[in-house]
Amino acid sequence: MSGRLKGKVIIITGGATGIGWGIAQSCAREGAALALAQRPGDITLAEDKVALLAAAGHRALAVGCDITQREMVKDMIARTAAAFGRLDVMVNNAALTGASADVRPFLQETDAHWRRTIDVNLTGAFICAQEAAFQMIEQGEGGSIISISSVAQYAAQENATPYGAAKAGLDGLCKGAAIELAPHKIRVNLVAPGEIHTESSADFTDTVTETGGSGNFFRHTPLGRPGQVGEIGDVVAFLASDEASFVTGATWRVDGGFLSY
């Protein structure tokens, strides 16, 4: 532990599960105070993880938030600032992924499913990024906004067209926001994980083939294993820190060489 995030306050959406929990642990070890946000119906997940962090001596807060609802996002940020005095980093991690993405062939896609996926995976990140920027600008000391994308922003995945479209959209959101927020000393970056071992992704290959996909798009990972959530967390902790002070508008691929083919 270097303490590189000591004194920083970080919100992590979807911070109690999967990659979000890996990010939370990495950032807590580096000294950050954390707000872990989960959907209101899943708030007990965040409360349980906050209890674990508190027992280890870390400062943490559980917040219920539907990131597609701007007023709830405003409340999440206000509660975080009230608890810790400020907001330095927004990590947009919450997304429909794995089983929750409800994958299906393109020709069976529906307007309702498309809109829901885009709302959560792209529009939710926009709302959180914008509201976080308002808070950071008011504080006047800059900040960092980090969104969790996917290798799907580069490479199509069968039966997951809205998911890939949303992740590709995050690239445009990142670059546009990075340019416009740079005068306010707010950095905006993406992290694009490859195959990462999480509970939600454990049976994704089976899900795709069961819904009619060939599975041909699953590449071999040159490092020979899935990544661990902490390996994403450590990259996020770096991007959140002052050590990444000249990094903005960038996507960091953390894929074990997945896209090198």
mmCIF file of N, CA and C in Angstrom, residues 63-151:
data_model
loop_
_atom_site.group_PDB
_atom_site.id
_atom_site.type_symbol
_atom_site.label_atom_id
_atom_site.label_comp_id
_atom_site.label_asym_id
_atom_site.label_seq_id
_atom_site.Cartn_x
_atom_site.Cartn_y
_atom_site.Cartn_z
ATOM 1 N N VAL A 63 -24.841 3.560 -0.206
ATOM 2 C CA VAL A 63 -25.856 4.455 -0.770
ATOM 3 C C VAL A 63 -26.701 3.689 -1.780
ATOM 4 N N GLY A 64 -28.009 3.825 -1.696
ATOM 5 C CA GLY A 64 -28.894 3.261 -2.699
ATOM 6 C C GLY A 64 -29.080 4.250 -3.836
ATOM 7 N N CYS A 65 -28.929 3.769 -5.079
ATOM 8 C CA CYS A 65 -29.060 4.684 -6.218
ATOM 9 C C CYS A 65 -29.372 3.923 -7.488
ATOM 10 N N ASP A 66 -30.374 4.390 -8.205
ATOM 11 C CA ASP A 66 -30.630 3.959 -9.575
ATOM 12 C C ASP A 66 -29.968 4.998 -10.462
ATOM 13 N N ILE A 67 -28.880 4.622 -11.121
ATOM 14 C CA ILE A 67 -28.071 5.604 -11.842
ATOM 15 C C ILE A 67 -28.774 6.177 -13.062
ATOM 16 N N THR A 68 -29.900 5.604 -13.461
ATOM 17 C CA THR A 68 -30.647 6.172 -14.581
ATOM 18 C C THR A 68 -31.569 7.304 -14.144
ATOM 19 N N GLN A 69 -31.645 7.548 -12.841
ATOM 20 C CA GLN A 69 -32.523 8.575 -12.288
ATOM 21 C C GLN A 69 -31.677 9.732 -11.751
ATOM 22 N N ARG A 70 -31.714 10.871 -12.430
ATOM 23 C CA ARG A 70 -30.811 11.975 -12.082
ATOM 24 C C ARG A 70 -30.976 12.440 -10.636
ATOM 25 N N GLU A 71 -32.203 12.512 -10.148
ATOM 26 C CA GLU A 71 -32.389 12.991 -8.779
ATOM 27 C C GLU A 71 -31.748 12.049 -7.773
ATOM 28 N N MET A 72 -31.771 10.753 -8.050
ATOM 29 C CA MET A 72 -31.116 9.804 -7.154
ATOM 30 C C MET A 72 -29.605 9.947 -7.223
ATOM 31 N N VAL A 73 -29.085 10.245 -8.408
ATOM 32 C CA VAL A 73 -27.640 10.467 -8.537
ATOM 33 C C VAL A 73 -27.232 11.726 -7.778
ATOM 34 N N LYS A 74 -28.022 12.780 -7.898
ATOM 35 C CA LYS A 74 -27.739 13.999 -7.138
ATOM 36 C C LYS A 74 -27.717 13.716 -5.640
ATOM 37 N N ASP A 75 -28.677 12.923 -5.183
ATOM 38 C CA ASP A 75 -28.741 12.584 -3.764
ATOM 39 C C ASP A 75 -27.533 11.758 -3.344
ATOM 40 N N MET A 76 -27.114 10.825 -4.178
ATOM 41 C CA MET A 76 -25.928 10.017 -3.886
ATOM 42 C C MET A 76 -24.698 10.888 -3.687
ATOM 43 N N ILE A 77 -24.530 11.854 -4.576
ATOM 44 C CA ILE A 77 -23.368 12.738 -4.476
ATOM 45 C C ILE A 77 -23.486 13.651 -3.255
ATOM 46 N N ALA A 78 -24.678 14.157 -3.001
ATOM 47 C CA ALA A 78 -24.878 15.030 -1.843
ATOM 48 C C ALA A 78 -24.614 14.281 -0.541
ATOM 49 N N ARG A 79 -25.070 13.040 -0.447
ATOM 50 C CA ARG A 79 -24.849 12.248 0.760
ATOM 51 C C ARG A 79 -23.372 11.949 0.955
ATOM 52 N N THR A 80 -22.683 11.687 -0.142
ATOM 53 C CA THR A 80 -21.249 11.418 -0.055
ATOM 54 C C THR A 80 -20.499 12.653 0.419
ATOM 55 N N ALA A 81 -20.816 13.798 -0.173
ATOM 56 C CA ALA A 81 -20.148 15.046 0.219
ATOM 57 C C ALA A 81 -20.471 15.408 1.666
ATOM 58 N N ALA A 82 -21.700 15.141 2.099
ATOM 59 C CA ALA A 82 -22.071 15.435 3.481
ATOM 60 C C ALA A 82 -21.304 14.544 4.453
ATOM 61 N N ALA A 83 -21.089 13.280 4.074
ATOM 62 C CA ALA A 83 -20.405 12.339 4.955
ATOM 63 C C ALA A 83 -18.906 12.570 5.012
ATOM 64 N N PHE A 84 -18.294 12.908 3.872
ATOM 65 C CA PHE A 84 -16.834 12.979 3.797
ATOM 66 C C PHE A 84 -16.285 14.355 3.432
ATOM 67 N N GLY A 85 -17.180 15.310 3.152
ATOM 68 C CA GLY A 85 -16.735 16.681 2.920
ATOM 69 C C GLY A 85 -16.465 17.060 1.486
ATOM 70 N N ARG A 86 -16.439 16.080 0.575
ATOM 71 C CA ARG A 86 -16.095 16.401 -0.803
ATOM 72 C C ARG A 86 -16.290 15.171 -1.688
ATOM 73 N N LEU A 87 -16.042 15.332 -2.992
ATOM 74 C CA LEU A 87 -15.984 14.212 -3.933
ATOM 75 C C LEU A 87 -14.802 14.446 -4.856
ATOM 76 N N ASP A 88 -13.911 13.471 -4.924
ATOM 77 C CA ASP A 88 -12.722 13.598 -5.769
ATOM 78 C C ASP A 88 -12.754 12.710 -7.001
ATOM 79 N N VAL A 89 -13.405 11.550 -6.868
ATOM 80 C CA VAL A 89 -13.376 10.568 -7.953
ATOM 81 C C VAL A 89 -14.750 9.919 -8.091
ATOM 82 N N MET A 90 -15.228 9.845 -9.322
ATOM 83 C CA MET A 90 -16.443 9.093 -9.631
ATOM 84 C C MET A 90 -16.049 7.895 -10.479
ATOM 85 N N VAL A 91 -16.380 6.701 -10.019
ATOM 86 C CA VAL A 91 -16.125 5.482 -10.794
ATOM 87 C C VAL A 91 -17.461 4.930 -11.273
ATOM 88 N N ASN A 92 -17.678 5.006 -12.568
ATOM 89 C CA ASN A 92 -18.910 4.497 -13.181
ATOM 90 C C ASN A 92 -18.715 3.028 -13.527
ATOM 91 N N ASN A 93 -19.114 2.182 -12.601
ATOM 92 C CA ASN A 93 -18.925 0.744 -12.787
ATOM 93 C C ASN A 93 -20.239 -0.002 -12.988
ATOM 94 N N ALA A 94 -21.330 0.500 -12.426
ATOM 95 C CA ALA A 94 -22.607 -0.211 -12.494
ATOM 96 C C ALA A 94 -23.027 -0.429 -13.942
ATOM 97 N N ALA A 95 -23.466 -1.638 -14.250
ATOM 98 C CA ALA A 95 -23.868 -1.963 -15.619
ATOM 99 C C ALA A 95 -24.668 -3.248 -15.632
ATOM 100 N N LEU A 96 -25.460 -3.399 -16.681
ATOM 101 C CA LEU A 96 -26.076 -4.688 -16.963
ATOM 102 C C LEU A 96 -25.040 -5.518 -17.700
ATOM 103 N N THR A 97 -24.608 -6.606 -17.090
ATOM 104 C CA THR A 97 -23.570 -7.446 -17.675
ATOM 105 C C THR A 97 -23.807 -8.877 -17.249
ATOM 106 N N GLY A 98 -23.162 -9.820 -17.909
ATOM 107 C CA GLY A 98 -23.371 -11.209 -17.553
ATOM 108 C C GLY A 98 -24.840 -11.586 -17.675
ATOM 109 N N ALA A 99 -25.339 -12.313 -16.680
ATOM 110 C CA ALA A 99 -26.729 -12.771 -16.715
ATOM 111 C C ALA A 99 -27.712 -11.609 -16.737
ATOM 112 N N SER A 100 -27.367 -10.507 -16.045
ATOM 113 C CA SER A 100 -28.288 -9.371 -15.975
ATOM 114 C C SER A 100 -28.452 -8.669 -17.312
ATOM 115 N N ALA A 101 -27.527 -8.912 -18.251
ATOM 116 C CA ALA A 101 -27.623 -8.285 -19.573
ATOM 117 C C ALA A 101 -28.713 -8.924 -20.434
ATOM 118 N N ASP A 102 -29.164 -10.115 -20.050
ATOM 119 C CA ASP A 102 -30.264 -10.786 -20.746
ATOM 120 C C ASP A 102 -29.993 -10.841 -22.252
ATOM 121 N N VAL A 103 -28.841 -11.434 -22.618
ATOM 122 C CA VAL A 103 -28.408 -11.425 -24.014
ATOM 123 C C VAL A 103 -29.380 -12.186 -24.907
ATOM 124 N N ARG A 104 -29.412 -11.780 -26.182
ATOM 125 C CA ARG A 104 -30.324 -12.380 -27.158
ATOM 126 C C ARG A 104 -29.828 -12.068 -28.563
ATOM 127 N N PRO A 105 -30.208 -12.864 -29.561
ATOM 128 C CA PRO A 105 -29.789 -12.579 -30.941
ATOM 129 C C PRO A 105 -30.294 -11.213 -31.412
ATOM 130 N N PHE A 106 -29.552 -10.619 -32.326
ATOM 131 C CA PHE A 106 -29.893 -9.299 -32.840
ATOM 132 C C PHE A 106 -31.310 -9.251 -33.397
ATOM 133 N N LEU A 107 -31.712 -10.286 -34.126
ATOM 134 C CA LEU A 107 -33.030 -10.283 -34.750
ATOM 135 C C LEU A 107 -34.161 -10.497 -33.744
ATOM 136 N N GLN A 108 -33.804 -10.842 -32.514
ATOM 137 C CA GLN A 108 -34.801 -10.971 -31.460
ATOM 138 C C GLN A 108 -34.739 -9.805 -30.473
ATOM 139 N N GLU A 109 -33.897 -8.826 -30.779
ATOM 140 C CA GLU A 109 -33.772 -7.649 -29.902
ATOM 141 C C GLU A 109 -35.081 -6.872 -29.904
ATOM 142 N N THR A 110 -35.393 -6.260 -28.767
ATOM 143 C CA THR A 110 -36.609 -5.455 -28.646
ATOM 144 C C THR A 110 -36.250 -4.019 -28.288
ATOM 145 N N ASP A 111 -37.156 -3.119 -28.580
ATOM 146 C CA ASP A 111 -36.933 -1.716 -28.221
ATOM 147 C C ASP A 111 -36.735 -1.574 -26.718
ATOM 148 N N ALA A 112 -37.561 -2.267 -25.946
ATOM 149 C CA ALA A 112 -37.513 -2.120 -24.488
ATOM 150 C C ALA A 112 -36.184 -2.600 -23.936
ATOM 151 N N HIS A 113 -35.692 -3.757 -24.418
ATOM 152 C CA HIS A 113 -34.413 -4.275 -23.920
ATOM 153 C C HIS A 113 -33.256 -3.386 -24.370
ATOM 154 N N TRP A 114 -33.303 -2.942 -25.621
ATOM 155 C CA TRP A 114 -32.264 -2.030 -26.119
ATOM 156 C C TRP A 114 -32.194 -0.773 -25.248
ATOM 157 N N ARG A 115 -33.351 -0.151 -25.021
ATOM 158 C CA ARG A 115 -33.365 1.091 -24.250
ATOM 159 C C ARG A 115 -32.880 0.869 -22.822
ATOM 160 N N ARG A 116 -33.284 -0.231 -22.207
ATOM 161 C CA ARG A 116 -32.859 -0.508 -20.839
ATOM 162 C C ARG A 116 -31.349 -0.664 -20.758
ATOM 163 N N THR A 117 -30.762 -1.390 -21.707
ATOM 164 C CA THR A 117 -29.310 -1.586 -21.705
ATOM 165 C C THR A 117 -28.579 -0.262 -21.905
ATOM 166 N N ILE A 118 -29.019 0.526 -22.866
ATOM 167 C CA ILE A 118 -28.379 1.821 -23.111
ATOM 168 C C ILE A 118 -28.578 2.753 -21.918
ATOM 169 N N ASP A 119 -29.766 2.733 -21.329
ATOM 170 C CA ASP A 119 -30.044 3.594 -20.170
ATOM 171 C C ASP A 119 -29.072 3.324 -19.031
ATOM 172 N N VAL A 120 -28.875 2.050 -18.716
ATOM 173 C CA VAL A 120 -28.015 1.710 -17.575
ATOM 174 C C VAL A 120 -26.542 1.825 -17.944
ATOM 175 N N ASN A 121 -26.147 1.236 -19.059
ATOM 176 C CA ASN A 121 -24.723 1.102 -19.373
ATOM 177 C C ASN A 121 -24.089 2.341 -19.980
ATOM 178 N N LEU A 122 -24.890 3.241 -20.532
ATOM 179 C CA LEU A 122 -24.334 4.450 -21.135
ATOM 180 C C LEU A 122 -24.923 5.721 -20.529
ATOM 181 N N THR A 123 -26.256 5.845 -20.550
ATOM 182 C CA THR A 123 -26.867 7.071 -20.030
ATOM 183 C C THR A 123 -26.598 7.232 -18.537
ATOM 184 N N GLY A 124 -26.630 6.131 -17.799
ATOM 185 C CA GLY A 124 -26.328 6.211 -16.370
ATOM 186 C C GLY A 124 -24.929 6.748 -16.116
ATOM 187 N N ALA A 125 -23.960 6.313 -16.924
ATOM 188 C CA ALA A 125 -22.592 6.813 -16.783
ATOM 189 C C ALA A 125 -22.520 8.305 -17.110
ATOM 190 N N PHE A 126 -23.272 8.728 -18.132
ATOM 191 C CA PHE A 126 -23.327 10.157 -18.478
ATOM 192 C C PHE A 126 -23.871 10.977 -17.321
ATOM 193 N N ILE A 127 -25.002 10.541 -16.751
ATOM 194 C CA ILE A 127 -25.604 11.297 -15.648
ATOM 195 C C ILE A 127 -24.643 11.390 -14.467
ATOM 196 N N CYS A 128 -24.046 10.261 -14.099
ATOM 197 C CA CYS A 128 -23.119 10.263 -12.959
ATOM 198 C C CYS A 128 -21.900 11.134 -13.231
ATOM 199 N N ALA A 129 -21.372 11.055 -14.460
ATOM 200 C CA ALA A 129 -20.204 11.863 -14.802
ATOM 201 C C ALA A 129 -20.538 13.350 -14.755
ATOM 202 N N GLN A 130 -21.682 13.720 -15.312
ATOM 203 C CA GLN A 130 -22.046 15.134 -15.344
ATOM 204 C C GLN A 130 -22.289 15.685 -13.943
ATOM 205 N N GLU A 131 -23.046 14.946 -13.125
ATOM 206 C CA GLU A 131 -23.326 15.424 -11.778
ATOM 207 C C GLU A 131 -22.070 15.455 -10.923
ATOM 208 N N ALA A 132 -21.181 14.478 -11.118
ATOM 209 C CA ALA A 132 -19.904 14.507 -10.406
ATOM 210 C C ALA A 132 -19.088 15.727 -10.816
ATOM 211 N N ALA A 133 -19.109 16.031 -12.117
ATOM 212 C CA ALA A 133 -18.369 17.208 -12.599
ATOM 213 C C ALA A 133 -18.901 18.490 -11.979
ATOM 214 N N PHE A 134 -20.219 18.613 -11.864
ATOM 215 C CA PHE A 134 -20.789 19.800 -11.213
ATOM 216 C C PHE A 134 -20.230 19.947 -9.792
ATOM 217 N N GLN A 135 -20.186 18.839 -9.058
ATOM 218 C CA GLN A 135 -19.678 18.864 -7.679
ATOM 219 C C GLN A 135 -18.195 19.228 -7.649
ATOM 220 N N MET A 136 -17.422 18.645 -8.530
ATOM 221 C CA MET A 136 -15.979 18.899 -8.561
ATOM 222 C C MET A 136 -15.683 20.347 -8.947
ATOM 223 N N ILE A 137 -16.447 20.871 -9.902
ATOM 224 C CA ILE A 137 -16.250 22.267 -10.311
ATOM 225 C C ILE A 137 -16.569 23.211 -9.160
ATOM 226 N N GLU A 138 -17.625 22.906 -8.432
ATOM 227 C CA GLU A 138 -17.979 23.728 -7.273
ATOM 228 C C GLU A 138 -16.867 23.709 -6.229
ATOM 229 N N GLN A 139 -16.239 22.565 -6.053
ATOM 230 C CA GLN A 139 -15.135 22.469 -5.087
ATOM 231 C C GLN A 139 -13.894 23.215 -5.572
ATOM 232 N N GLY A 140 -13.710 23.262 -6.888
ATOM 233 C CA GLY A 140 -12.635 24.054 -7.470
ATOM 234 C C GLY A 140 -11.256 23.428 -7.440
ATOM 235 N N GLU A 141 -11.175 22.106 -7.213
ATOM 236 C CA GLU A 141 -9.859 21.465 -7.110
ATOM 237 C C GLU A 141 -9.675 20.320 -8.093
ATOM 238 N N GLY A 142 -10.516 20.255 -9.108
ATOM 239 C CA GLY A 142 -10.390 19.201 -10.099
ATOM 240 C C GLY A 142 -10.922 17.876 -9.596
ATOM 241 N N GLY A 143 -10.578 16.804 -10.312
ATOM 242 C CA GLY A 143 -11.048 15.482 -9.935
ATOM 243 C C GLY A 143 -10.797 14.480 -11.047
ATOM 244 N N SER A 144 -11.352 13.300 -10.866
ATOM 245 C CA SER A 144 -11.150 12.224 -11.823
ATOM 246 C C SER A 144 -12.463 11.461 -11.998
ATOM 247 N N ILE A 145 -12.808 11.179 -13.245
ATOM 248 C CA ILE A 145 -13.988 10.377 -13.576
ATOM 249 C C ILE A 145 -13.501 9.171 -14.372
ATOM 250 N N ILE A 146 -13.837 7.984 -13.894
ATOM 251 C CA ILE A 146 -13.367 6.751 -14.513
ATOM 252 C C ILE A 146 -14.566 5.857 -14.771
ATOM 253 N N SER A 147 -14.740 5.426 -16.005
ATOM 254 C CA SER A 147 -15.829 4.520 -16.338
ATOM 255 C C SER A 147 -15.266 3.156 -16.709
ATOM 256 N N ILE A 148 -15.988 2.113 -16.311
ATOM 257 C CA ILE A 148 -15.564 0.757 -16.639
ATOM 258 C C ILE A 148 -16.252 0.353 -17.937
ATOM 259 N N SER A 149 -15.472 0.215 -18.968
ATOM 260 C CA SER A 149 -15.972 -0.176 -20.283
ATOM 261 C C SER A 149 -15.794 -1.683 -20.442
ATOM 262 N N SER A 150 -15.282 -2.125 -21.567
ATOM 263 C CA SER A 150 -15.101 -3.548 -21.854
ATOM 264 C C SER A 150 -14.355 -3.672 -23.173
ATOM 265 N N VAL A 151 -13.731 -4.827 -23.391
ATOM 266 C CA VAL A 151 -13.162 -5.072 -24.717
ATOM 267 C C VAL A 151 -14.260 -5.054 -25.779
#
